[in-house]
Short mmCIF file of C-alpha atoms in Angstrom, two decimals:
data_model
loop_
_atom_site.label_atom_id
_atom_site.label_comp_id
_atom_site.label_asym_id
_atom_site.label_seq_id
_atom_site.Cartn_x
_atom_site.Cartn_y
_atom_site.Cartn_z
CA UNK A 517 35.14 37.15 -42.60
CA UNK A 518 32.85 34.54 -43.75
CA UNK A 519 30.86 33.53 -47.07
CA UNK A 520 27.27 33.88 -45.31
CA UNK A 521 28.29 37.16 -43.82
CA UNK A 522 29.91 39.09 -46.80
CA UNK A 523 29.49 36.67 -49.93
CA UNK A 524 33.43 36.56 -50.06
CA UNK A 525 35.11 33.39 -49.97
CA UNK A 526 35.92 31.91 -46.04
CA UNK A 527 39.78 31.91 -46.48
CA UNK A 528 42.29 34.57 -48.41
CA UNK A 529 44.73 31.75 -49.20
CA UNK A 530 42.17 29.58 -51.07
CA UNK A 531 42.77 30.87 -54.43
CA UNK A 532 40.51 28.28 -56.26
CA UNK A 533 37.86 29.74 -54.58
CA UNK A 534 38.56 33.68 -55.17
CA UNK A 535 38.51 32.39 -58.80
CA UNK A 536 34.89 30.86 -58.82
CA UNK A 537 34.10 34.14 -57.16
CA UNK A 538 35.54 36.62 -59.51
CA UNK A 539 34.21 34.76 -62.46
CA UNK A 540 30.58 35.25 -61.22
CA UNK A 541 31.14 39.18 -60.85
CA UNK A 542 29.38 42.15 -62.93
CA UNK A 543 32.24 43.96 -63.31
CA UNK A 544 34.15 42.44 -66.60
CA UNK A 545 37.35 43.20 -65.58
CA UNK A 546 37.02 40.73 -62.57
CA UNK A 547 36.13 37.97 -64.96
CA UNK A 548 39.33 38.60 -67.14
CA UNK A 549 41.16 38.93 -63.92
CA UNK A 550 39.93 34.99 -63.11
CA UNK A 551 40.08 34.01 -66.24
CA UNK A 552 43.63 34.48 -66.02
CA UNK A 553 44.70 33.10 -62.90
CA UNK A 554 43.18 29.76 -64.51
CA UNK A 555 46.59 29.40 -66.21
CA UNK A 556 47.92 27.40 -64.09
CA UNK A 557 44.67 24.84 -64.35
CA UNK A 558 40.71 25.68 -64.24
CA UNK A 559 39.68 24.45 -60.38
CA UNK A 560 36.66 22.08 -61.08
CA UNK A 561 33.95 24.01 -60.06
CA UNK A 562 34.89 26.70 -62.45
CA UNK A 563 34.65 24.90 -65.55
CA UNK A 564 30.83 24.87 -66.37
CA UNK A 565 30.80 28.73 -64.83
CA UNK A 566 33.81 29.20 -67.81
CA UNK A 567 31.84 27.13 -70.43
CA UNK A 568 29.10 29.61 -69.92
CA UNK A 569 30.94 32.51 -70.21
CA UNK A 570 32.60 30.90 -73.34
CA UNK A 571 29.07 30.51 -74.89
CA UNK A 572 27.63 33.83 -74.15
CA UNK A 573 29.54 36.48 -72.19
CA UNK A 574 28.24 40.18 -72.93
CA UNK A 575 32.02 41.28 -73.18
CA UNK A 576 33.99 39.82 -76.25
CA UNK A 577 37.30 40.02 -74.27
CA UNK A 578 36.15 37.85 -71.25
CA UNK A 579 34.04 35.52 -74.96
CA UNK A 580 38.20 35.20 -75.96
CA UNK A 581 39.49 34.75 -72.76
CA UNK A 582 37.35 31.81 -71.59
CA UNK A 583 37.49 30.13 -74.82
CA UNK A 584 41.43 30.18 -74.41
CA UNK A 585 40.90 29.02 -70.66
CA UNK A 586 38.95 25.87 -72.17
CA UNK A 587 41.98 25.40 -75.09
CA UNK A 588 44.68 25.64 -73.05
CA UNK A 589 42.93 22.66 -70.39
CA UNK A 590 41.99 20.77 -72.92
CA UNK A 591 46.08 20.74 -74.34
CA UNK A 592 46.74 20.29 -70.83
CA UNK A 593 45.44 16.78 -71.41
CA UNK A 594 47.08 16.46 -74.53
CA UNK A 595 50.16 17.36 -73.03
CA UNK A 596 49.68 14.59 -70.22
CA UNK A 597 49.67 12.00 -73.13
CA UNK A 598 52.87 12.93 -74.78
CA UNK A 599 54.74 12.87 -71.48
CA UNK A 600 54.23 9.32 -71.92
CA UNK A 601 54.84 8.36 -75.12
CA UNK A 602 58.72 7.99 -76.39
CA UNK A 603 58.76 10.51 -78.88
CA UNK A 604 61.28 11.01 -81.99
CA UNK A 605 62.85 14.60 -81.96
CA UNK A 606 63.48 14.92 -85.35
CA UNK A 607 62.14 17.71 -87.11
CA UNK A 608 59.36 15.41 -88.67
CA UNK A 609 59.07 13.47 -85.64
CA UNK A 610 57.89 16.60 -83.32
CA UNK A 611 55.03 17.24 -85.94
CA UNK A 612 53.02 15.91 -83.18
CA UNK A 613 53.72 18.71 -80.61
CA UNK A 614 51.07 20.24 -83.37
CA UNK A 615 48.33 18.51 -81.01
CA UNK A 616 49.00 20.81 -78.54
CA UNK A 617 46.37 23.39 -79.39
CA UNK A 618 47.99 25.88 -76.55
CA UNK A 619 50.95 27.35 -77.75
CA UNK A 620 52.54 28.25 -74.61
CA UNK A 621 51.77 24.43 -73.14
CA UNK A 622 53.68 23.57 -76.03
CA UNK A 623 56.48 25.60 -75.05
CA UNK A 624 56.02 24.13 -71.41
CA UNK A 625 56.04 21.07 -72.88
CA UNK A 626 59.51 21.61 -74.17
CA UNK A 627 60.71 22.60 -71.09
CA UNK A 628 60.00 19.15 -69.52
CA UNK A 629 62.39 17.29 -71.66
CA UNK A 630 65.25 15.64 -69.50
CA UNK A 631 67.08 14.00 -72.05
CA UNK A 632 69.36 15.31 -74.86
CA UNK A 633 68.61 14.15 -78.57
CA UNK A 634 71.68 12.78 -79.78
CA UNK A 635 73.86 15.51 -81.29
CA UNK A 636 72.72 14.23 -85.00
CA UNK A 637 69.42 14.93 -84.21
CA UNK A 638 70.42 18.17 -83.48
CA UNK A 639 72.48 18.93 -86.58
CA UNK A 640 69.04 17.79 -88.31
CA UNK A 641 67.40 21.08 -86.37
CA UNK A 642 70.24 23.25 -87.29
CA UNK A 643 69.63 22.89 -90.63
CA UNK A 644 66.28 22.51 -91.14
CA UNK A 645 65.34 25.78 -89.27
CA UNK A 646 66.85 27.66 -91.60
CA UNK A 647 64.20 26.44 -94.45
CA UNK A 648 61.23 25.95 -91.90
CA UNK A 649 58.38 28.49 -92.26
CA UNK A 650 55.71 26.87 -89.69
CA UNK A 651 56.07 29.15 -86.39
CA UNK A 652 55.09 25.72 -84.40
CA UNK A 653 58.41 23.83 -85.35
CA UNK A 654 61.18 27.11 -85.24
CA UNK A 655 59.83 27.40 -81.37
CA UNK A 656 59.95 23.70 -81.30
CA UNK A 657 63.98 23.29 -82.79
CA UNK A 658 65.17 26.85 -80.92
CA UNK A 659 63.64 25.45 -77.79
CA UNK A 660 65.62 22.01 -77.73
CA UNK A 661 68.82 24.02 -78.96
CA UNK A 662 68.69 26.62 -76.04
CA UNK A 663 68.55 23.37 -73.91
CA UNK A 664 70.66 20.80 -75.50
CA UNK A 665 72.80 23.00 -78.19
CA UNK A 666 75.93 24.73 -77.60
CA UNK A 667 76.70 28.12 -77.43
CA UNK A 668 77.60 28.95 -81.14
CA UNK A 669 73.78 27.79 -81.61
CA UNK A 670 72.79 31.36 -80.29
CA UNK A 671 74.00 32.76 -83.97
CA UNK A 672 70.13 31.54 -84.74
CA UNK A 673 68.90 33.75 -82.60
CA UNK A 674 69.09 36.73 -84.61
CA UNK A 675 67.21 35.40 -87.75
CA UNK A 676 64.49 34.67 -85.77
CA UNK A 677 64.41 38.03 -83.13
CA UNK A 678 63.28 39.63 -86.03
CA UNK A 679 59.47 37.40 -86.45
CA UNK A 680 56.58 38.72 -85.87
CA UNK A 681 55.48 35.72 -84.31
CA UNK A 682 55.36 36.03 -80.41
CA UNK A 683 56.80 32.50 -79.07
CA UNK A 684 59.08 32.40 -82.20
CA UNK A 685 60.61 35.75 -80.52
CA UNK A 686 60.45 34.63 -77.12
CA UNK A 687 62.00 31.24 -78.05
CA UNK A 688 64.42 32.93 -80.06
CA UNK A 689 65.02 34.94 -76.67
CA UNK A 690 65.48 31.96 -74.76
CA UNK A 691 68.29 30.85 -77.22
CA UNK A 692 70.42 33.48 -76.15
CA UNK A 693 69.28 33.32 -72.14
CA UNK A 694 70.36 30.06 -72.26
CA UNK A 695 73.70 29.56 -74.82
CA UNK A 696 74.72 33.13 -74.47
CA UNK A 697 73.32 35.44 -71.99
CA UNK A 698 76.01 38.13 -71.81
CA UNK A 699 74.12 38.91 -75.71
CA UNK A 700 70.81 38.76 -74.11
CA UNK A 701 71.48 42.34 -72.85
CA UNK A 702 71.10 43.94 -76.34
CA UNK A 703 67.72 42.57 -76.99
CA UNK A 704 66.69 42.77 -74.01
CA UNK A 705 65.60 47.03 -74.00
CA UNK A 706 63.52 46.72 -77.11
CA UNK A 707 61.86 43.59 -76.23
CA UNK A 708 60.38 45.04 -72.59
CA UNK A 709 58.95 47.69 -75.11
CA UNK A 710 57.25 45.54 -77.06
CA UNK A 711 53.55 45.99 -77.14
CA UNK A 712 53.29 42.15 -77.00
CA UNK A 713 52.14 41.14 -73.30
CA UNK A 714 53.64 37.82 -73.62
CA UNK A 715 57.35 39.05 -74.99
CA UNK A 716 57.22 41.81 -72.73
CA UNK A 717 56.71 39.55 -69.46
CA UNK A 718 59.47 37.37 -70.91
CA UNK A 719 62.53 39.76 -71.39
CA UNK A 720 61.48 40.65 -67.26
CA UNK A 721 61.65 37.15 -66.65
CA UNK A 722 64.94 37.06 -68.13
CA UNK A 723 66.15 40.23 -66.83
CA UNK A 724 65.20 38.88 -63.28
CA UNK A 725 67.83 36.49 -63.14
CA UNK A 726 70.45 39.39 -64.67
CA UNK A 727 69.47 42.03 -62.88
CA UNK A 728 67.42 41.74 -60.33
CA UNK A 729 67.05 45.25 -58.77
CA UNK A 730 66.38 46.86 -62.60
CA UNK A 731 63.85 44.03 -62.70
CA UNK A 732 61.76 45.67 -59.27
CA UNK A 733 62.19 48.78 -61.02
CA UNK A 734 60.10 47.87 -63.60
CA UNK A 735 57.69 45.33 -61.78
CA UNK A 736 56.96 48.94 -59.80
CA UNK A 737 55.68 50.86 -62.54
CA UNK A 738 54.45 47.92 -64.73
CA UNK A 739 51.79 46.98 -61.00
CA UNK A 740 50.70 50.81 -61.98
CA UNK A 741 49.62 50.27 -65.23
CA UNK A 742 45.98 51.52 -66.13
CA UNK A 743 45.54 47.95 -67.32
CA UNK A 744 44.20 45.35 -65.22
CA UNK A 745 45.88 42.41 -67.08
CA UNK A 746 49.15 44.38 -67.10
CA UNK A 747 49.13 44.80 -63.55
CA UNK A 748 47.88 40.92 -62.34
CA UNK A 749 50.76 39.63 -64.71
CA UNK A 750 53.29 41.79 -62.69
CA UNK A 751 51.77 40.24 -59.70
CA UNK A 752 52.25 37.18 -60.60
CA UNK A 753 56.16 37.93 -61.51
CA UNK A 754 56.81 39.68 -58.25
CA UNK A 755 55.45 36.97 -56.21
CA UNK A 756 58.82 34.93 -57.61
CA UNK A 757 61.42 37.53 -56.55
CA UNK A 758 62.41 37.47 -52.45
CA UNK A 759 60.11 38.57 -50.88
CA UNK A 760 62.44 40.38 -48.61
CA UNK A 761 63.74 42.30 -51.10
CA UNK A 762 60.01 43.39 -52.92
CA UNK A 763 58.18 44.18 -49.66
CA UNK A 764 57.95 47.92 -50.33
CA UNK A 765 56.34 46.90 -53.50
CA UNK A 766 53.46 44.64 -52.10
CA UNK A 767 52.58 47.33 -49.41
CA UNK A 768 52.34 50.25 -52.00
CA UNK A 769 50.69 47.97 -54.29
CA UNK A 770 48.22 46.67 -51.71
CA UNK A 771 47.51 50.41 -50.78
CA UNK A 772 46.35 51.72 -53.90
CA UNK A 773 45.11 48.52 -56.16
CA UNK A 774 41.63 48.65 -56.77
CA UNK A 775 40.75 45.13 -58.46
CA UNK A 776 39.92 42.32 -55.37
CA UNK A 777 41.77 39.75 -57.31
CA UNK A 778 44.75 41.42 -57.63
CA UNK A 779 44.62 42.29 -54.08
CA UNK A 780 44.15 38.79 -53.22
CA UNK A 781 46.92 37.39 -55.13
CA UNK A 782 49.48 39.97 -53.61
CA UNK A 783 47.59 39.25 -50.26
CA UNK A 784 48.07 35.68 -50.15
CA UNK A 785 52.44 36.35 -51.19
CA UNK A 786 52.37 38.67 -48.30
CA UNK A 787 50.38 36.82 -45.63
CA UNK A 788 52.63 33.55 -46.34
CA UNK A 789 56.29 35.26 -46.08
CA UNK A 790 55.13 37.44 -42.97
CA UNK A 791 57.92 39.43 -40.94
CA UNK A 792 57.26 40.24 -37.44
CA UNK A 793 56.93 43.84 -38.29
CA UNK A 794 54.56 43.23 -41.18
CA UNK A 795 51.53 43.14 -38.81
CA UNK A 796 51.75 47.14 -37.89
CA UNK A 797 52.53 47.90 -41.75
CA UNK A 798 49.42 46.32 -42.45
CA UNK A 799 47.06 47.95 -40.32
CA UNK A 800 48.15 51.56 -41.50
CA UNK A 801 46.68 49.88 -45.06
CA UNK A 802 43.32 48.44 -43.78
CA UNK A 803 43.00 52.17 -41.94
CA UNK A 804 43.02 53.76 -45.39
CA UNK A 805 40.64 51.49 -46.75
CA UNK A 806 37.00 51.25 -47.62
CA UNK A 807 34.53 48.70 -48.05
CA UNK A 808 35.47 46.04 -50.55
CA UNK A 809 38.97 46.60 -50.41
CA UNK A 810 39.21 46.97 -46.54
CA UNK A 811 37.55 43.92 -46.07
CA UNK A 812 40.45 41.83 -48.25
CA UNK A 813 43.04 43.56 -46.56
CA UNK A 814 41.63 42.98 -43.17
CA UNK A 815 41.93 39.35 -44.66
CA UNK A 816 45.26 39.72 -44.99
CA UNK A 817 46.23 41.26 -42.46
CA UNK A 818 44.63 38.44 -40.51
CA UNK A 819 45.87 35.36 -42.01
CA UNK A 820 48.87 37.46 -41.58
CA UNK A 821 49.03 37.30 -38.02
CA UNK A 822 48.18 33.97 -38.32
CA UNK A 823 50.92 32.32 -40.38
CA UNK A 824 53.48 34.63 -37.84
CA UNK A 825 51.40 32.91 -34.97
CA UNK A 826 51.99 29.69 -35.82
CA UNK A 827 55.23 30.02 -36.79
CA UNK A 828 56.11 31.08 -33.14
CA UNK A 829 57.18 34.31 -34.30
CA UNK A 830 54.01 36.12 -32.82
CA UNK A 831 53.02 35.86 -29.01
CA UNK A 832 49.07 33.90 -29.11
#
């Protein structure tokens, strides 16, 4: 399968490329469906495409989405800067982290710090979140208790599991995952039925290091979901669970999911951590298959082969 001959991109695994692609598509939902596998960085010849789409999409959802593509890269580069400065962790010294336009790559952010504040620093938090109103600075302290506190800091937790703010809730979330994770459990239910994407994809992050199996349970029926966005974020979790243990999951999913980029993503997690037997599964998916979608999976199925080739596991 080639560009000149079908207009697809020359290689399933070079997901830069499926993203140009899919952001140059009629069909709106393949847009969205690019525009979010940018979160993990725009590839460079996507950005003016994205700019456009920014300026003058037909479809307000794909206007939103872009515009949030071109926030979160430009906090990206904020980000970079902060890494290197030596900042002060007090609870006026992190009104920087208000730079960070992106308020998940402020919560990344976060994530990165290696060293503990010194333990008077974080009495400073402990206190002052209790009087703090700005949703920026409670994800801010919660985050640097859940990783430098101790586990009597997860008393916090349930003042703030009750905001309506998102990343308040999921930092609030992390709190517990991280200080005391046996409590975790009783938030856990309601928060994979919140209507919130974001909190929703969190509490199955967390409840994939608890409980795994429960966790493929519900990656199953969430990768059924009438809702494209719904379905590429399960994706995106599945692809870091074994793959030995979600196989059955890719090769239903890959039979029945109609989006390309969704059957790309899975395609590429399924062509790189390739059994032996995988090949023959495969084929009984491309048989089912027509046009569009038969051509990806033949994709797959190749690179497939492929990868098991090379790894000696395949006779040439």
């Amino acid at each position: 399968m080639t560009e000149a001959v079908s207009g697809l991109p020359a290689a399933i695994d070079n997901l830069d490329a499926w993203i140009v692609w899919g952001l140059r598509q009629a069909d709106a939902d393949g847009r969205r469906m690019a525009l979010e596998l940018t979160v993990d960085g725009i590839p460079g010849p996507a950005v003016p495409i994205i700019q456009a789409l920014a300026e003058r999409d037909s479809d307000p959802h794909c206007r939103e989405a872009a515009n949030q593509a071109l926030i979160r890269e430009a906090s990206r580069r904020e980000t970079r800067k902060l890494l290197g400065k030596d900042l002060n962790f007090s609870p006026n010294g992190l009104k920087e982290l208000l730079s960070i336009e992106d308020r998940t790559l402020r919560s990344a952010f976060l994530q990165t710090l290696k060293k503990a504040p010194p333990p008077e620093l974080l009495d400073q938090w402990r206190s002052h979140l209790l009087q703090e109103n700005d949703p920026v600075m409670i994800q801010a302290g919660l985050s640097l208790l859940a990783r430098f506190g101790t586990p009597s800091d997860a008393d916090l937790a349930n003042i703030f599991l009750v905001s309506a703010d998102p990343l308040v809730f999921i930092a609030a979330m992390e709190l517990l995952r991280l200080q005391n994770p046996f409590r975790l459990h009783e938030v856990l239910a309601p928060a994979l039925g919140k209507e919130n994407l974001e909190i929703r994809f969190h509490a199955l992050h967390c409840l994939r290091t608890l409980d795994p199996s429960m966790a493929r349970l519900c990656l199953r029926e969430l990768l059924q979901s009438v809702e494209p966005l719904v379905r590429l974020r399960a994706a995106r979790e599945l692809s870091l669970l074994p793959f030995d243990q979600t196989e059955p999951i890719y090769l239903e999913t890959l039979g029945r999911e109609p989006l390309p980029l969704i059957l790309v993503f899975l395609g590429i997690a399924v062509a790189l951590n390739p059994s032996p037997d995988l090949p023959l599964k495969l084929y009984d998916v491309c048989a089912l298959a027509k046009g569009l979608r038969q051509k990806i999976l033949q994709a797959i199925l190749y690179k497939t082969i492929e990868t098991l080739q090379q790894a000696g596991l395949l006779d040439q």
